[in-house]
Amino acid sequence: MERTLVLLKPSTIQRQLCGEIISRFEKKGLRIAGMKMMQLDDKILEAHYAHLVGKPFFPALKASMMKTPVVAMCLEGVDAIAVVRFITGYTNGRKADPGTIRGDYCMSNQQNIVHASDSPEAAEAELARFFKPEEIYNLGDLNLDRLYAIDEN
Ligand code: TYD
């Protein structure tokens, strides 16, 4: 089992799509191990997007991420990091495949609905950045027999 960070970005809040996007992750079979709303600030965004701080679009990206609170989610499942990236789709919504979240819900490279961790290292660092340990819940084996074969998890 892996855990990964998803942020529902301000574009999702503004367009009142939170329920719809959360529902896609749930229907896929990913489990919600943590979820909360939070207002991001300069400090957390400069850490979260450290690889982009020098890019010309960074000030606009930061402003767009502070426009409303975001919904931070910890999703879990077998291979959850790659699965969530796959169903999130390519960064630019205009180029993202139909059937992916970005491909189905946006027209933008920046107002692109969700953030999803892109590697195990990023997922670990990002979950620690956005959640306190006690905000991530242990769901146990609750429904694993419905989601996976016995030798899959
Ligand atoms: P990046 O980490 O490259 O993509 P992803 O979100 O798919 O992991 O970029 C982070 C965010 O930066 C991206 O979701 C939207 C924003 N961004 C822009 O605003 N303009 C750009 O040209 C790029 C590449 C990203």
Short mmCIF file of N, CA, C and O in Angstrom, two decimals, residues 14-107:
data_model
loop_
_atom_site.label_atom_id
_atom_site.label_comp_id
_atom_site.label_asym_id
_atom_site.label_seq_id
_atom_site.Cartn_x
_atom_site.Cartn_y
_atom_site.Cartn_z
N GLN A 14 -13.32 27.06 -6.97
CA GLN A 14 -14.06 28.12 -7.67
C GLN A 14 -15.15 27.54 -8.57
O GLN A 14 -16.22 28.10 -8.71
N ARG A 15 -14.85 26.43 -9.18
CA ARG A 15 -15.82 25.84 -10.13
C ARG A 15 -16.75 24.82 -9.47
O ARG A 15 -17.53 24.16 -10.14
N GLN A 16 -16.65 24.71 -8.15
CA GLN A 16 -17.54 23.84 -7.36
C GLN A 16 -17.52 22.40 -7.86
O GLN A 16 -18.54 21.74 -8.01
N LEU A 17 -16.27 21.93 -8.09
CA LEU A 17 -16.08 20.57 -8.61
C LEU A 17 -15.52 19.60 -7.56
O LEU A 17 -15.19 18.47 -7.90
N CYS A 18 -15.41 20.05 -6.30
CA CYS A 18 -14.74 19.18 -5.31
C CYS A 18 -15.40 17.81 -5.23
O CYS A 18 -14.72 16.78 -5.29
N GLY A 19 -16.72 17.80 -5.07
CA GLY A 19 -17.42 16.52 -4.92
C GLY A 19 -17.18 15.61 -6.11
O GLY A 19 -16.93 14.40 -5.95
N GLU A 20 -17.23 16.19 -7.29
CA GLU A 20 -17.06 15.39 -8.50
C GLU A 20 -15.64 14.79 -8.60
O GLU A 20 -15.47 13.63 -8.97
N ILE A 21 -14.65 15.58 -8.25
CA ILE A 21 -13.27 15.09 -8.35
C ILE A 21 -13.00 14.04 -7.25
O ILE A 21 -12.41 12.99 -7.52
N ILE A 22 -13.45 14.33 -6.03
CA ILE A 22 -13.26 13.36 -4.94
C ILE A 22 -13.94 12.05 -5.31
O ILE A 22 -13.39 10.95 -5.11
N SER A 23 -15.11 12.16 -5.91
CA SER A 23 -15.86 10.97 -6.29
C SER A 23 -15.11 10.12 -7.31
O SER A 23 -15.15 8.88 -7.27
N ARG A 24 -14.37 10.75 -8.21
CA ARG A 24 -13.61 9.96 -9.19
C ARG A 24 -12.53 9.15 -8.50
O ARG A 24 -12.28 7.99 -8.87
N PHE A 25 -11.85 9.76 -7.55
CA PHE A 25 -10.82 9.01 -6.83
C PHE A 25 -11.45 7.87 -6.02
O PHE A 25 -10.93 6.75 -5.99
N GLU A 26 -12.56 8.16 -5.36
CA GLU A 26 -13.22 7.12 -4.55
C GLU A 26 -13.71 5.98 -5.42
O GLU A 26 -13.53 4.81 -5.08
N LYS A 27 -14.35 6.32 -6.54
CA LYS A 27 -14.89 5.26 -7.40
C LYS A 27 -13.78 4.38 -7.97
O LYS A 27 -13.99 3.20 -8.24
N LYS A 28 -12.61 4.96 -8.18
CA LYS A 28 -11.48 4.17 -8.66
C LYS A 28 -11.08 3.08 -7.66
O LYS A 28 -10.57 2.04 -8.04
N GLY A 29 -11.33 3.37 -6.37
CA GLY A 29 -10.96 2.41 -5.33
C GLY A 29 -9.87 2.93 -4.42
O GLY A 29 -9.40 2.21 -3.53
N LEU A 30 -9.47 4.19 -4.63
CA LEU A 30 -8.49 4.78 -3.71
C LEU A 30 -9.22 5.13 -2.40
O LEU A 30 -10.38 5.53 -2.43
N ARG A 31 -8.55 4.95 -1.30
CA ARG A 31 -9.17 5.21 0.00
C ARG A 31 -8.69 6.57 0.52
O ARG A 31 -7.52 6.93 0.35
N ILE A 32 -9.61 7.30 1.14
CA ILE A 32 -9.26 8.62 1.70
C ILE A 32 -8.79 8.40 3.13
O ILE A 32 -9.58 8.07 4.02
N ALA A 33 -7.47 8.58 3.34
CA ALA A 33 -6.90 8.37 4.67
C ALA A 33 -6.76 9.69 5.43
O ALA A 33 -6.55 9.70 6.65
N GLY A 34 -6.89 10.82 4.71
CA GLY A 34 -6.84 12.13 5.35
C GLY A 34 -7.43 13.16 4.41
O GLY A 34 -7.27 13.02 3.19
N MET A 35 -8.11 14.18 4.98
CA MET A 35 -8.67 15.22 4.10
C MET A 35 -8.99 16.46 4.94
O MET A 35 -9.58 16.36 6.00
N LYS A 36 -8.60 17.63 4.40
CA LYS A 36 -8.90 18.88 5.11
C LYS A 36 -8.78 20.06 4.15
O LYS A 36 -8.11 19.96 3.12
N MET A 37 -9.43 21.18 4.53
CA MET A 37 -9.24 22.42 3.78
C MET A 37 -8.14 23.22 4.44
O MET A 37 -8.02 23.21 5.66
N MET A 38 -7.35 23.90 3.63
CA MET A 38 -6.33 24.78 4.19
C MET A 38 -6.00 25.93 3.24
O MET A 38 -6.07 25.77 2.02
N GLN A 39 -5.69 27.09 3.84
CA GLN A 39 -5.26 28.24 3.05
C GLN A 39 -3.74 28.20 2.93
O GLN A 39 -3.04 28.20 3.95
N LEU A 40 -3.22 28.15 1.71
CA LEU A 40 -1.77 28.07 1.52
C LEU A 40 -1.17 29.47 1.58
O LEU A 40 -1.84 30.46 1.31
N ASP A 41 0.13 29.53 1.95
CA ASP A 41 0.83 30.83 2.00
C ASP A 41 2.15 30.71 1.24
O ASP A 41 2.51 29.65 0.72
N ASP A 42 2.88 31.85 1.19
CA ASP A 42 4.16 31.88 0.46
C ASP A 42 5.10 30.75 0.88
O ASP A 42 5.70 30.09 0.04
N LYS A 43 5.21 30.56 2.19
CA LYS A 43 6.19 29.62 2.72
C LYS A 43 5.93 28.19 2.22
O LYS A 43 6.83 27.54 1.69
N ILE A 44 4.70 27.74 2.36
CA ILE A 44 4.42 26.34 1.98
C ILE A 44 4.48 26.19 0.46
O ILE A 44 4.95 25.17 -0.06
N LEU A 45 4.11 27.22 -0.28
CA LEU A 45 4.14 27.11 -1.76
C LEU A 45 5.57 27.15 -2.29
O LEU A 45 5.89 26.49 -3.27
N GLU A 46 6.42 27.94 -1.62
CA GLU A 46 7.82 27.98 -2.07
C GLU A 46 8.51 26.64 -1.80
O GLU A 46 9.39 26.23 -2.55
N ALA A 47 8.10 25.94 -0.76
CA ALA A 47 8.64 24.60 -0.50
C ALA A 47 8.01 23.58 -1.46
O ALA A 47 8.71 22.77 -2.07
N HIS A 48 6.70 23.65 -1.60
CA HIS A 48 5.99 22.67 -2.43
C HIS A 48 6.42 22.75 -3.89
O HIS A 48 6.56 21.73 -4.56
N TYR A 49 6.60 23.97 -4.38
CA TYR A 49 7.00 24.16 -5.78
C TYR A 49 8.46 24.63 -5.87
O TYR A 49 8.80 25.43 -6.75
N ALA A 50 9.32 24.09 -5.01
CA ALA A 50 10.73 24.51 -4.99
C ALA A 50 11.39 24.33 -6.36
O ALA A 50 12.25 25.13 -6.76
N HIS A 51 10.97 23.29 -7.10
CA HIS A 51 11.57 23.02 -8.41
C HIS A 51 11.14 24.05 -9.46
O HIS A 51 11.66 24.07 -10.57
N LEU A 52 10.20 24.93 -9.11
CA LEU A 52 9.67 25.90 -10.09
C LEU A 52 9.90 27.35 -9.68
O LEU A 52 9.51 28.27 -10.42
N VAL A 53 10.55 27.56 -8.52
CA VAL A 53 10.67 28.92 -7.98
C VAL A 53 11.28 29.91 -8.98
O VAL A 53 10.87 31.06 -9.05
N GLY A 54 12.23 29.46 -9.79
CA GLY A 54 12.89 30.38 -10.73
C GLY A 54 12.15 30.57 -12.06
O GLY A 54 12.59 31.36 -12.90
N LYS A 55 11.05 29.88 -12.25
CA LYS A 55 10.35 29.95 -13.55
C LYS A 55 9.55 31.25 -13.67
O LYS A 55 9.01 31.74 -12.67
N PRO A 56 9.44 31.78 -14.90
CA PRO A 56 8.70 33.03 -15.06
C PRO A 56 7.24 32.95 -14.62
O PRO A 56 6.67 33.94 -14.19
N PHE A 57 6.65 31.75 -14.69
CA PHE A 57 5.25 31.63 -14.31
C PHE A 57 5.04 31.44 -12.81
O PHE A 57 3.91 31.37 -12.34
N PHE A 58 6.17 31.36 -12.03
CA PHE A 58 6.01 31.05 -10.61
C PHE A 58 5.15 32.06 -9.83
O PHE A 58 4.26 31.64 -9.07
N PRO A 59 5.35 33.38 -10.01
CA PRO A 59 4.49 34.32 -9.25
C PRO A 59 3.01 34.11 -9.54
O PRO A 59 2.17 34.13 -8.63
N ALA A 60 2.67 33.89 -10.79
CA ALA A 60 1.26 33.67 -11.15
C ALA A 60 0.76 32.34 -10.57
O ALA A 60 -0.38 32.24 -10.11
N LEU A 61 1.62 31.34 -10.60
CA LEU A 61 1.25 30.03 -10.04
C LEU A 61 0.95 30.17 -8.55
O LEU A 61 -0.07 29.68 -8.05
N LYS A 62 1.85 30.88 -7.86
CA LYS A 62 1.67 31.06 -6.41
C LYS A 62 0.37 31.81 -6.12
O LYS A 62 -0.41 31.41 -5.26
N ALA A 63 0.14 32.89 -6.86
CA ALA A 63 -1.09 33.66 -6.65
C ALA A 63 -2.32 32.79 -6.90
O ALA A 63 -3.30 32.84 -6.15
N SER A 64 -2.26 31.96 -7.94
CA SER A 64 -3.42 31.12 -8.26
C SER A 64 -3.68 30.09 -7.16
O SER A 64 -4.82 29.73 -6.90
N MET A 65 -2.61 29.65 -6.50
CA MET A 65 -2.76 28.62 -5.46
C MET A 65 -3.22 29.22 -4.12
O MET A 65 -3.54 28.49 -3.19
N MET A 66 -3.19 30.58 -4.03
CA MET A 66 -3.61 31.23 -2.78
C MET A 66 -4.98 31.89 -2.93
O MET A 66 -5.48 32.50 -1.99
N LYS A 67 -5.57 31.77 -4.09
CA LYS A 67 -6.81 32.48 -4.38
C LYS A 67 -7.98 32.04 -3.47
O LYS A 67 -8.81 32.85 -3.09
N THR A 68 -8.03 30.78 -3.16
CA THR A 68 -9.03 30.24 -2.22
C THR A 68 -8.29 29.18 -1.40
O THR A 68 -7.17 28.79 -1.76
N PRO A 69 -8.91 28.67 -0.34
CA PRO A 69 -8.31 27.49 0.31
C PRO A 69 -8.26 26.33 -0.68
O PRO A 69 -8.96 26.34 -1.70
N VAL A 70 -7.42 25.35 -0.38
CA VAL A 70 -7.39 24.12 -1.17
C VAL A 70 -7.94 22.98 -0.30
O VAL A 70 -8.05 23.13 0.92
N VAL A 71 -8.27 21.86 -0.92
CA VAL A 71 -8.58 20.65 -0.17
C VAL A 71 -7.37 19.73 -0.31
O VAL A 71 -6.98 19.39 -1.44
N ALA A 72 -6.77 19.40 0.81
CA ALA A 72 -5.62 18.48 0.81
C ALA A 72 -6.14 17.09 1.16
O ALA A 72 -6.93 16.92 2.09
N MET A 73 -5.70 16.10 0.38
CA MET A 73 -6.14 14.73 0.61
C MET A 73 -4.95 13.78 0.65
O MET A 73 -4.00 13.93 -0.14
N CYS A 74 -5.02 12.82 1.54
CA CYS A 74 -4.09 11.69 1.52
C CYS A 74 -4.86 10.51 0.98
O CYS A 74 -5.82 10.04 1.62
N LEU A 75 -4.49 10.04 -0.20
CA LEU A 75 -5.16 8.88 -0.80
C LEU A 75 -4.25 7.67 -0.66
O LEU A 75 -3.03 7.80 -0.79
N GLU A 76 -4.85 6.52 -0.46
CA GLU A 76 -4.01 5.32 -0.32
C GLU A 76 -4.55 4.16 -1.14
O GLU A 76 -5.75 4.05 -1.41
N GLY A 77 -3.61 3.32 -1.55
CA GLY A 77 -3.96 2.15 -2.33
C GLY A 77 -2.68 1.49 -2.82
O GLY A 77 -1.58 2.04 -2.68
N VAL A 78 -2.83 0.32 -3.42
CA VAL A 78 -1.67 -0.36 -4.02
C VAL A 78 -1.21 0.49 -5.22
O VAL A 78 -2.04 0.87 -6.06
N ASP A 79 0.06 0.81 -5.27
CA ASP A 79 0.63 1.65 -6.34
C ASP A 79 -0.10 3.00 -6.47
O ASP A 79 -0.24 3.56 -7.57
N ALA A 80 -0.57 3.54 -5.35
CA ALA A 80 -1.42 4.74 -5.38
C ALA A 80 -0.73 5.94 -6.04
O ALA A 80 -1.40 6.74 -6.71
N ILE A 81 0.58 6.07 -5.89
CA ILE A 81 1.26 7.26 -6.43
C ILE A 81 1.15 7.27 -7.95
O ILE A 81 0.72 8.26 -8.56
N ALA A 82 1.50 6.17 -8.57
CA ALA A 82 1.43 6.09 -10.04
C ALA A 82 -0.01 6.10 -10.53
O ALA A 82 -0.33 6.74 -11.55
N VAL A 83 -0.90 5.41 -9.83
CA VAL A 83 -2.31 5.36 -10.26
C VAL A 83 -2.92 6.76 -10.24
O VAL A 83 -3.59 7.18 -11.19
N VAL A 84 -2.66 7.51 -9.18
CA VAL A 84 -3.24 8.86 -9.08
C VAL A 84 -2.66 9.78 -10.15
O VAL A 84 -3.39 10.55 -10.78
N ARG A 85 -1.36 9.67 -10.41
CA ARG A 85 -0.77 10.49 -11.50
C ARG A 85 -1.40 10.12 -12.84
O ARG A 85 -1.68 10.99 -13.67
N PHE A 86 -1.62 8.85 -13.06
CA PHE A 86 -2.17 8.36 -14.33
C PHE A 86 -3.58 8.91 -14.55
O PHE A 86 -3.91 9.41 -15.63
N ILE A 87 -4.41 8.86 -13.51
CA ILE A 87 -5.77 9.34 -13.71
C ILE A 87 -5.87 10.86 -13.62
O ILE A 87 -6.85 11.44 -14.08
N THR A 88 -4.81 11.50 -13.09
CA THR A 88 -4.78 12.97 -13.10
C THR A 88 -4.50 13.49 -14.51
O THR A 88 -5.10 14.47 -14.96
N GLY A 89 -3.59 12.85 -15.22
CA GLY A 89 -3.32 13.23 -16.60
C GLY A 89 -2.22 14.28 -16.74
O GLY A 89 -1.69 14.80 -15.76
N TYR A 90 -1.90 14.57 -17.98
CA TYR A 90 -0.82 15.50 -18.34
C TYR A 90 -1.08 16.89 -17.74
O TYR A 90 -2.23 17.31 -17.60
N THR A 91 0.01 17.61 -17.42
CA THR A 91 -0.11 18.91 -16.73
C THR A 91 -1.07 19.87 -17.43
O THR A 91 -1.93 20.48 -16.79
N ASN A 92 -0.90 20.04 -18.72
CA ASN A 92 -1.72 21.00 -19.47
C ASN A 92 -3.05 20.34 -19.87
O ASN A 92 -3.07 19.40 -20.66
N GLY A 93 -4.14 20.86 -19.32
CA GLY A 93 -5.46 20.28 -19.57
C GLY A 93 -5.82 20.22 -21.05
O GLY A 93 -6.60 19.36 -21.46
N ARG A 94 -5.26 21.12 -21.84
CA ARG A 94 -5.59 21.11 -23.28
C ARG A 94 -4.93 19.93 -24.00
O ARG A 94 -5.34 19.56 -25.09
N LYS A 95 -3.89 19.38 -23.38
CA LYS A 95 -3.18 18.26 -23.99
C LYS A 95 -3.43 16.94 -23.27
O LYS A 95 -2.97 15.89 -23.71
N ALA A 96 -4.12 17.01 -22.14
CA ALA A 96 -4.35 15.80 -21.33
C ALA A 96 -5.38 14.90 -22.01
O ALA A 96 -6.33 15.39 -22.63
N ASP A 97 -5.19 13.61 -21.87
CA ASP A 97 -6.10 12.64 -22.51
C ASP A 97 -7.51 12.75 -21.94
O ASP A 97 -7.69 12.88 -20.73
N PRO A 98 -8.52 12.62 -22.82
CA PRO A 98 -9.89 12.49 -22.32
C PRO A 98 -9.95 11.28 -21.39
O PRO A 98 -9.26 10.29 -21.62
N GLY A 99 -10.76 11.38 -20.35
CA GLY A 99 -10.83 10.28 -19.38
C GLY A 99 -9.97 10.55 -18.17
O GLY A 99 -10.22 10.00 -17.10
N THR A 100 -8.94 11.40 -18.33
CA THR A 100 -8.18 11.82 -17.15
C THR A 100 -8.90 13.03 -16.53
O THR A 100 -9.71 13.69 -17.19
N ILE A 101 -8.58 13.30 -15.27
CA ILE A 101 -9.25 14.43 -14.60
C ILE A 101 -8.93 15.74 -15.32
O ILE A 101 -9.83 16.51 -15.65
N ARG A 102 -7.66 15.98 -15.59
CA ARG A 102 -7.32 17.24 -16.26
C ARG A 102 -7.88 17.26 -17.69
O ARG A 102 -8.31 18.29 -18.17
N GLY A 103 -7.86 16.11 -18.34
CA GLY A 103 -8.40 16.03 -19.71
C GLY A 103 -9.90 16.29 -19.75
O GLY A 103 -10.41 16.84 -20.72
N ASP A 104 -10.60 15.92 -18.70
CA ASP A 104 -12.06 16.07 -18.69
C ASP A 104 -12.55 17.38 -18.11
O ASP A 104 -13.67 17.79 -18.39
N TYR A 105 -11.73 18.03 -17.25
CA TYR A 105 -12.27 19.16 -16.50
C TYR A 105 -11.57 20.49 -16.70
O TYR A 105 -11.96 21.47 -16.07
N CYS A 106 -10.52 20.56 -17.52
CA CYS A 106 -9.89 21.88 -17.62
C CYS A 106 -9.26 22.15 -18.98
O CYS A 106 -9.02 21.24 -19.77
N MET A 107 -9.01 23.43 -19.20
CA MET A 107 -8.46 23.93 -20.46
C MET A 107 -7.12 24.60 -20.23
O MET A 107 -6.63 25.32 -21.09
#
